[in-house]
CSV table of N, CA and C in Angstrom, one decimal:
chain,number,residue,atom,x,y,z
A,13,GLU,N,0.9,-1.2,0.6
A,13,GLU,CA,-0.1,0.3,-0.1
A,13,GLU,C,1.2,0.8,-0.2
A,14,ARG,N,0.9,1.9,-1.0
A,14,ARG,CA,1.0,3.4,-1.2
A,14,ARG,C,1.1,4.3,0.2
A,15,VAL,N,2.0,4.9,1.1
A,15,VAL,CA,1.3,5.6,2.5
A,15,VAL,C,1.8,6.9,1.9
A,16,LEU,N,2.6,7.1,1.2
A,16,LEU,CA,2.6,9.1,0.8
A,16,LEU,C,3.2,8.6,-0.7
A,17,SER,N,2.9,10.4,-1.4
A,17,SER,CA,3.3,10.3,-2.3
A,17,SER,C,3.2,11.6,-2.9
A,18,THR,N,4.5,11.9,-3.3
A,18,THR,CA,5.0,14.0,-3.7
A,18,THR,C,5.3,13.3,-4.6
A,19,THR,N,5.8,14.7,-5.5
A,19,THR,CA,6.3,15.1,-6.9
A,19,THR,C,7.8,14.5,-7.0
A,20,ALA,N,8.3,14.0,-5.6
A,20,ALA,CA,10.0,14.0,-5.3
A,20,ALA,C,10.0,12.4,-5.4
A,21,TYR,N,9.0,11.9,-4.6
A,21,TYR,CA,8.9,10.6,-3.6
A,21,TYR,C,8.0,9.7,-3.2
A,22,ASP,N,7.7,8.7,-3.3
A,22,ASP,CA,6.3,7.9,-2.8
A,22,ASP,C,7.3,6.7,-1.7
A,23,ALA,N,6.5,6.4,-1.0
A,23,ALA,CA,6.3,5.0,0.2
A,23,ALA,C,5.5,4.4,0.0
A,24,TRP,N,6.1,3.3,0.1
A,24,TRP,CA,5.0,1.8,0.3
A,24,TRP,C,5.2,1.0,1.7
A,25,VAL,N,4.6,0.6,2.0
A,25,VAL,CA,4.7,-0.4,2.8
A,25,VAL,C,4.0,-1.5,2.2
A,26,ILE,N,4.8,-2.6,2.8
A,26,ILE,CA,4.5,-3.6,1.8
A,26,ILE,C,5.1,-5.3,2.9
A,27,TYR,N,3.0,-5.8,2.6
A,27,TYR,CA,3.4,-6.8,3.7
A,27,TYR,C,3.8,-8.1,3.1
A,28,TRP,N,4.5,-9.3,3.4
A,28,TRP,CA,4.9,-10.5,2.8
A,28,TRP,C,4.2,-11.6,3.7
A,29,PRO,N,3.8,-12.0,3.3
A,29,PRO,CA,3.2,-13.6,4.0
A,29,PRO,C,4.5,-14.3,4.0
A,30,ALA,N,4.4,-15.7,4.7
A,30,ALA,CA,5.5,-16.3,4.5
A,30,ALA,C,5.0,-17.2,3.3
A,31,GLY,N,6.4,-17.2,2.9
A,31,GLY,CA,6.4,-17.7,1.9
A,31,GLY,C,6.5,-17.3,0.3
A,32,ILE,N,6.2,-16.0,0.1
A,32,ILE,CA,5.8,-15.0,-1.0
A,32,ILE,C,6.9,-14.4,-1.6
A,33,GLU,N,7.0,-14.1,-2.8
A,33,GLU,CA,8.7,-14.5,-3.4
A,33,GLU,C,7.7,-12.9,-5.1
A,34,LEU,N,8.5,-11.7,-5.0
A,34,LEU,CA,8.6,-11.0,-6.0
A,34,LEU,C,9.7,-11.2,-6.8
A,35,ASP,N,9.5,-12.2,-8.2
A,35,ASP,CA,10.8,-12.0,-8.9
A,35,ASP,C,11.6,-11.0,-9.6
A,36,LEU,N,12.4,-11.3,-10.2
A,36,LEU,CA,13.9,-10.6,-10.2
A,36,LEU,C,13.2,-9.2,-11.0
A,37,HIS,N,13.3,-7.2,-10.3
A,37,HIS,CA,12.9,-6.9,-11.0
A,37,HIS,C,13.3,-5.7,-10.6
A,38,ASP,N,13.0,-4.5,-12.0
A,38,ASP,CA,14.0,-3.7,-11.2
A,38,ASP,C,12.5,-2.1,-11.2
A,39,HIS,N,13.4,-1.0,-10.8
A,39,HIS,CA,11.9,0.3,-10.3
A,39,HIS,C,11.7,1.4,-11.7
A,40,GLY,N,11.7,0.6,-12.7
A,40,GLY,CA,11.5,2.2,-13.7
A,40,GLY,C,12.3,3.4,-13.9
A,41,GLY,N,13.7,2.8,-13.5
A,41,GLY,CA,14.6,4.2,-13.3
A,41,GLY,C,15.0,4.9,-12.6
A,42,SER,N,13.8,4.9,-11.0
A,42,SER,CA,13.9,5.6,-9.8
A,42,SER,C,15.1,5.1,-8.9
A,43,PHE,N,16.1,6.1,-8.1
A,43,PHE,CA,16.4,5.9,-7.4
A,43,PHE,C,15.2,4.7,-5.9
A,44,GLY,N,16.1,3.3,-4.5
A,44,GLY,CA,15.3,3.5,-4.0
A,44,GLY,C,15.6,3.2,-2.8
A,45,ALA,N,14.9,2.4,-1.9
A,45,ALA,CA,15.4,2.2,-0.3
A,45,ALA,C,14.7,1.3,0.1
A,46,PHE,N,14.5,-0.4,0.9
A,46,PHE,CA,14.1,-0.2,1.5
A,46,PHE,C,14.0,-0.8,2.9
A,47,SER,N,14.0,-1.1,4.1
A,47,SER,CA,13.9,-1.1,5.4
A,47,SER,C,12.9,-2.3,5.1
A,48,VAL,N,13.3,-3.2,6.4
A,48,VAL,CA,12.5,-4.6,6.7
A,48,VAL,C,12.0,-3.4,8.1
A,49,VAL,N,11.0,-4.0,8.4
A,49,VAL,CA,10.7,-3.6,9.7
A,49,VAL,C,10.0,-4.1,10.2
A,50,GLY,N,9.2,-5.5,10.3
A,50,GLY,CA,9.4,-6.6,11.0
A,50,GLY,C,9.7,-8.2,10.1
A,51,GLY,N,9.9,-9.0,10.8
A,51,GLY,CA,10.3,-10.3,10.2
A,51,GLY,C,11.7,-10.6,9.7
A,52,GLN,N,12.3,-11.4,8.3
A,52,GLN,CA,12.8,-11.2,8.0
A,52,GLN,C,12.8,-11.6,6.1
A,53,LEU,N,13.8,-10.6,5.3
A,53,LEU,CA,13.2,-10.7,3.6
A,53,LEU,C,14.6,-11.3,3.3
A,54,ASP,N,14.5,-12.5,1.8
A,54,ASP,CA,15.5,-12.3,1.6
A,54,ASP,C,15.7,-11.4,0.1
A,55,GLU,N,16.5,-10.6,-0.5
A,55,GLU,CA,17.2,-9.7,-1.5
A,55,GLU,C,18.2,-10.6,-2.7
A,56,ASP,N,17.4,-11.1,-3.5
A,56,ASP,CA,18.1,-12.1,-4.4
A,56,ASP,C,19.0,-11.0,-5.7
A,57,ARG,N,20.2,-10.7,-5.8
A,57,ARG,CA,20.5,-10.1,-7.1
A,57,ARG,C,21.3,-10.5,-8.0
A,58,VAL,N,21.7,-10.5,-9.2
A,58,VAL,CA,22.5,-11.5,-10.1
A,58,VAL,C,23.9,-10.4,-10.4
A,59,VAL,N,24.5,-11.0,-10.2
A,59,VAL,CA,25.5,-10.1,-10.3
A,59,VAL,C,27.4,-11.4,-10.9
A,60,ASP,N,28.1,-10.4,-12.1
A,60,ASP,CA,28.6,-11.9,-12.4
A,60,ASP,C,28.3,-12.7,-13.2
A,61,GLY,N,26.8,-12.5,-13.6
A,61,GLY,CA,25.8,-13.8,-14.0
A,61,GLY,C,25.2,-15.1,-12.7
A,62,GLN,N,25.8,-14.7,-11.4
A,62,GLN,CA,25.5,-15.6,-10.2
A,62,GLN,C,24.7,-15.1,-8.9
A,63,ARG,N,23.4,-15.7,-8.7
A,63,ARG,CA,22.7,-15.0,-8.1
A,63,ARG,C,22.6,-15.0,-6.6
A,64,HIS,N,22.9,-14.1,-5.9
A,64,HIS,CA,23.1,-14.1,-4.3
A,64,HIS,C,22.7,-13.8,-3.7
A,65,THR,N,22.1,-14.3,-2.6
A,65,THR,CA,21.0,-14.1,-1.7
A,65,THR,C,21.4,-13.1,-0.4
A,66,VAL,N,21.2,-11.9,0.3
A,66,VAL,CA,21.6,-11.6,1.5
A,66,VAL,C,19.9,-11.6,1.7
A,67,ARG,N,20.1,-12.6,3.5
A,67,ARG,CA,19.3,-12.3,4.0
A,67,ARG,C,18.9,-11.2,5.5
A,68,LEU,N,17.7,-10.2,5.2
A,68,LEU,CA,17.8,-9.3,6.0
A,68,LEU,C,17.1,-8.9,7.1
A,69,ALA,N,17.1,-8.8,8.0
A,69,ALA,CA,16.4,-9.1,9.3
A,69,ALA,C,16.0,-7.4,9.6
A,70,ALA,N,14.8,-7.4,10.9
A,70,ALA,CA,14.2,-6.0,10.8
A,70,ALA,C,15.4,-5.4,11.5
A,71,GLY,N,15.0,-4.0,10.8
A,71,GLY,CA,16.0,-2.7,11.5
A,71,GLY,C,17.0,-2.7,10.2
A,72,GLN,N,17.3,-3.3,8.9
A,72,GLN,CA,18.2,-3.0,8.3
A,72,GLN,C,17.9,-2.6,6.6
A,73,THR,N,18.4,-2.1,6.4
A,73,THR,CA,18.1,-1.2,4.9
A,73,THR,C,18.7,-1.6,3.5
A,74,VAL,N,18.2,-1.2,2.9
A,74,VAL,CA,19.1,-1.6,1.0
A,74,VAL,C,19.0,-0.5,0.5
A,75,ALA,N,19.8,0.6,0.0
A,75,ALA,CA,19.7,1.5,-1.6
A,75,ALA,C,20.5,1.1,-1.9
A,76,PHE,N,19.0,1.0,-3.2
A,76,PHE,CA,19.8,1.4,-5.0
A,76,PHE,C,19.9,2.0,-5.4
A,77,GLY,N,20.3,2.4,-7.1
A,77,GLY,CA,20.3,3.7,-7.6
A,77,GLY,C,18.9,2.4,-8.8
A,78,PRO,N,19.0,3.0,-9.9
A,78,PRO,CA,18.1,3.5,-10.5
A,78,PRO,C,18.6,1.9,-11.6
A,79,ASP,N,19.3,1.3,-11.8
A,79,ASP,CA,19.6,0.1,-12.4
A,79,ASP,C,19.9,-0.9,-11.8
A,80,HIS,N,19.7,-0.9,-10.6
A,80,HIS,CA,19.3,-2.0,-9.9
A,80,HIS,C,18.1,-2.8,-10.2
A,81,VAL,N,18.7,-4.3,-10.1
A,81,VAL,CA,17.7,-5.6,-10.3
A,81,VAL,C,17.7,-6.6,-9.5
A,82,HIS,N,16.7,-6.4,-8.6
A,82,HIS,CA,16.3,-7.7,-7.7
A,82,HIS,C,15.8,-8.4,-7.9
A,83,ALA,N,15.4,-9.0,-6.8
A,83,ALA,CA,14.2,-10.3,-6.2
A,83,ALA,C,13.8,-10.2,-4.6
A,84,VAL,N,12.4,-10.0,-3.9
A,84,VAL,CA,12.6,-9.9,-2.9
A,84,VAL,C,12.4,-10.9,-2.1
A,85,ALA,N,12.1,-11.7,-1.1
A,85,ALA,CA,11.3,-13.0,-1.1
A,85,ALA,C,11.0,-13.3,0.6
A,86,ASN,N,9.9,-13.5,0.8
A,86,ASN,CA,9.9,-14.1,2.4
A,86,ASN,C,10.2,-15.4,2.0
A,87,ARG,N,11.6,-16.0,2.5
A,87,ARG,CA,11.6,-17.7,2.8
A,87,ARG,C,11.4,-17.8,4.1
A,88,THR,N,10.9,-17.4,5.1
A,88,THR,CA,10.6,-17.6,6.6
A,88,THR,C,9.5,-18.2,6.8
A,89,SER,N,8.6,-19.0,7.9
A,89,SER,CA,7.5,-19.3,8.3
A,89,SER,C,6.8,-18.3,8.7
A,90,ARG,N,7.0,-17.2,9.3
A,90,ARG,CA,6.2,-16.0,9.5
A,90,ARG,C,6.4,-14.6,9.0
A,91,PRO,N,5.6,-14.3,9.0
A,91,PRO,CA,5.5,-13.1,7.7
A,91,PRO,C,6.3,-11.8,8.2
A,92,ALA,N,6.3,-10.8,7.7
A,92,ALA,CA,7.4,-9.5,7.1
A,92,ALA,C,7.1,-8.6,7.1
A,93,THR,N,6.9,-7.7,7.0
A,93,THR,CA,6.7,-6.2,6.8
A,93,THR,C,8.2,-5.2,6.2
A,94,SER,N,8.0,-4.2,5.4
A,94,SER,CA,8.5,-3.6,5.3
A,94,SER,C,8.3,-2.3,4.6
A,95,LEU,N,9.5,-1.5,4.4
A,95,LEU,CA,9.1,0.0,3.8
A,95,LEU,C,9.7,0.4,2.8
A,96,HIS,N,9.1,0.9,2.0
A,96,HIS,CA,9.9,1.3,0.3
A,96,HIS,C,9.8,2.7,0.1
A,97,VAL,N,10.9,3.5,-0.3
A,97,VAL,CA,10.7,4.7,-1.2
A,97,VAL,C,11.5,4.9,-2.6
A,98,TYR,N,10.9,6.0,-3.0
A,98,TYR,CA,11.6,5.8,-4.4
A,98,TYR,C,10.8,7.2,-5.2
A,99,SER,N,12.6,7.6,-5.7
A,99,SER,CA,12.4,8.8,-5.9
A,99,SER,C,13.6,9.0,-6.7
A,100,PRO,N,12.7,9.1,-8.3
A,100,PRO,CA,11.3,9.8,-8.4
A,100,PRO,C,10.2,9.1,-8.2
A,101,PRO,N,9.0,9.5,-7.8
A,101,PRO,CA,7.7,8.2,-7.6
A,101,PRO,C,8.2,6.9,-8.7
A,102,LEU,N,7.6,6.3,-8.2
A,102,LEU,CA,7.5,4.5,-8.8
A,102,LEU,C,6.8,4.5,-9.9
A,103,ALA,N,7.4,4.5,-11.7
A,103,ALA,CA,6.1,4.7,-12.3
A,103,ALA,C,5.8,3.7,-12.8
A,104,ALA,N,6.9,2.5,-13.3
A,104,ALA,CA,7.0,1.3,-13.9
A,104,ALA,C,7.7,0.3,-13.0
A,105,MET,N,7.9,-0.5,-13.6
A,105,MET,CA,8.6,-2.0,-13.3
A,105,MET,C,8.4,-2.9,-14.1
A,106,ALA,N,10.4,-3.7,-14.8
A,106,ALA,CA,10.2,-4.4,-15.5
A,106,ALA,C,10.5,-5.5,-15.2
A,107,PHE,N,9.9,-6.7,-15.4
A,107,PHE,CA,10.5,-8.0,-14.4
A,107,PHE,C,11.6,-9.0,-15.9
A,108,TYR,N,12.2,-9.9,-14.6
A,108,TYR,CA,13.8,-10.4,-15.7
A,108,TYR,C,13.8,-11.7,-15.1
A,109,ASP,N,13.9,-12.2,-16.0
A,109,ASP,CA,14.6,-13.9,-15.7
A,109,ASP,C,16.1,-14.4,-16.2
A,110,THR,N,16.7,-15.4,-15.7
A,110,THR,CA,18.3,-14.7,-16.1
A,110,THR,C,18.1,-16.5,-17.6
A,111,GLU,N,19.3,-15.8,-18.3
A,111,GLU,CA,19.3,-17.1,-19.7
A,111,GLU,C,20.5,-18.4,-18.7
A,112,HIS,N,21.1,-19.2,-19.0
A,112,HIS,CA,21.9,-19.5,-19.0
A,112,HIS,C,23.0,-19.5,-18.3
A,113,ASP,N,23.1,-18.5,-18.9
A,113,ASP,CA,24.8,-18.5,-18.7
A,113,ASP,C,24.2,-17.4,-18.1
A,114,GLY,N,23.6,-16.8,-17.0
A,114,GLY,CA,23.4,-16.1,-15.8
A,114,GLY,C,23.2,-13.9,-16.5
A,115,ALA,N,22.9,-13.8,-17.9
A,115,ALA,CA,22.7,-12.6,-18.1
A,115,ALA,C,20.7,-12.1,-17.3
A,116,LEU,N,21.0,-11.9,-18.1
A,116,LEU,CA,19.1,-11.1,-17.6
A,116,LEU,C,18.7,-10.9,-18.5
A,117,ARG,N,17.4,-11.4,-18.7
A,117,ARG,CA,16.8,-11.0,-20.0
A,117,ARG,C,14.6,-10.8,-19.4
A,118,LEU,N,14.3,-10.0,-19.9
A,118,LEU,CA,13.2,-8.5,-20.3
A,118,LEU,C,12.4,-9.7,-20.6
A,119,VAL,N,11.0,-10.5,-19.4
A,119,VAL,CA,10.4,-11.1,-19.5
A,119,VAL,C,8.8,-9.8,-19.7
A,120,GLY,N,8.8,-9.0,-19.2
A,120,GLY,CA,7.7,-8.1,-19.1
A,120,GLY,C,8.1,-6.7,-17.9
A,121,GLU,N,6.8,-5.7,-18.7
A,121,GLU,CA,6.7,-4.2,-18.3
A,121,GLU,C,5.4,-4.2,-17.4
A,122,ASP,N,5.2,-3.6,-16.5
A,122,ASP,CA,4.1,-3.3,-15.7
A,122,ASP,C,3.9,-1.7,-15.4
A,123,ALA,N,3.3,-1.3,-16.2
A,123,ALA,CA,2.8,-0.1,-15.7
A,123,ALA,C,2.2,0.5,-14.5
A,124,GLY,N,1.8,-0.4,-14.0
A,124,GLY,CA,0.8,-0.2,-13.1
A,124,GLY,C,-0.1,0.9,-12.9
A,125,PRO,N,-0.5,0.7,-11.6
A,125,PRO,CA,-1.9,2.5,-10.9
A,125,PRO,C,-0.8,3.1,-10.5
A,126,TRP,N,0.7,3.2,-10.6
A,126,TRP,CA,1.9,4.1,-9.7
A,126,TRP,C,1.5,5.5,-9.6
A,127,SER,N,1.1,5.8,-11.2
A,127,SER,CA,1.5,7.2,-11.4
A,127,SER,C,-0.1,8.0,-10.3
A,128,ASP,N,-1.0,7.0,-10.0
A,128,ASP,CA,-2.2,7.7,-9.7
A,128,ASP,C,-1.9,8.4,-8.3
A,129,ARG,N,-1.6,9.7,-7.8
A,129,ARG,CA,-1.1,10.1,-7.0
A,129,ARG,C,-1.7,9.5,-6.0
A,130,ALA,N,-1.7,9.3,-4.5
A,130,ALA,CA,-2.8,9.3,-3.2
A,130,ALA,C,-3.0,10.8,-3.0
């Protein structure tokens, strides 16, 4: 749920039930950061063709630039919550898969209702 929206940035609170996962994606050219508020989340990145996972606990934050591609997952048996901020406000997301050599391949884009200012 988007909890704040300005012309410079927007903020989202996301609830992650146990076992839920968001595929590899970018944030449409926005800079961003997310903090785990409760529970634990895994962030997967593809580096040099290899997928690397970092487990994030409550209180930990990840910041990223406009070219960042990652997947976020709750691979635990308990729910998690996170706060995400994007600047400029989130306008689109692109989703990716990995080729056999680890290269990223665009598989879809989501223009979503992102520009619908609350």
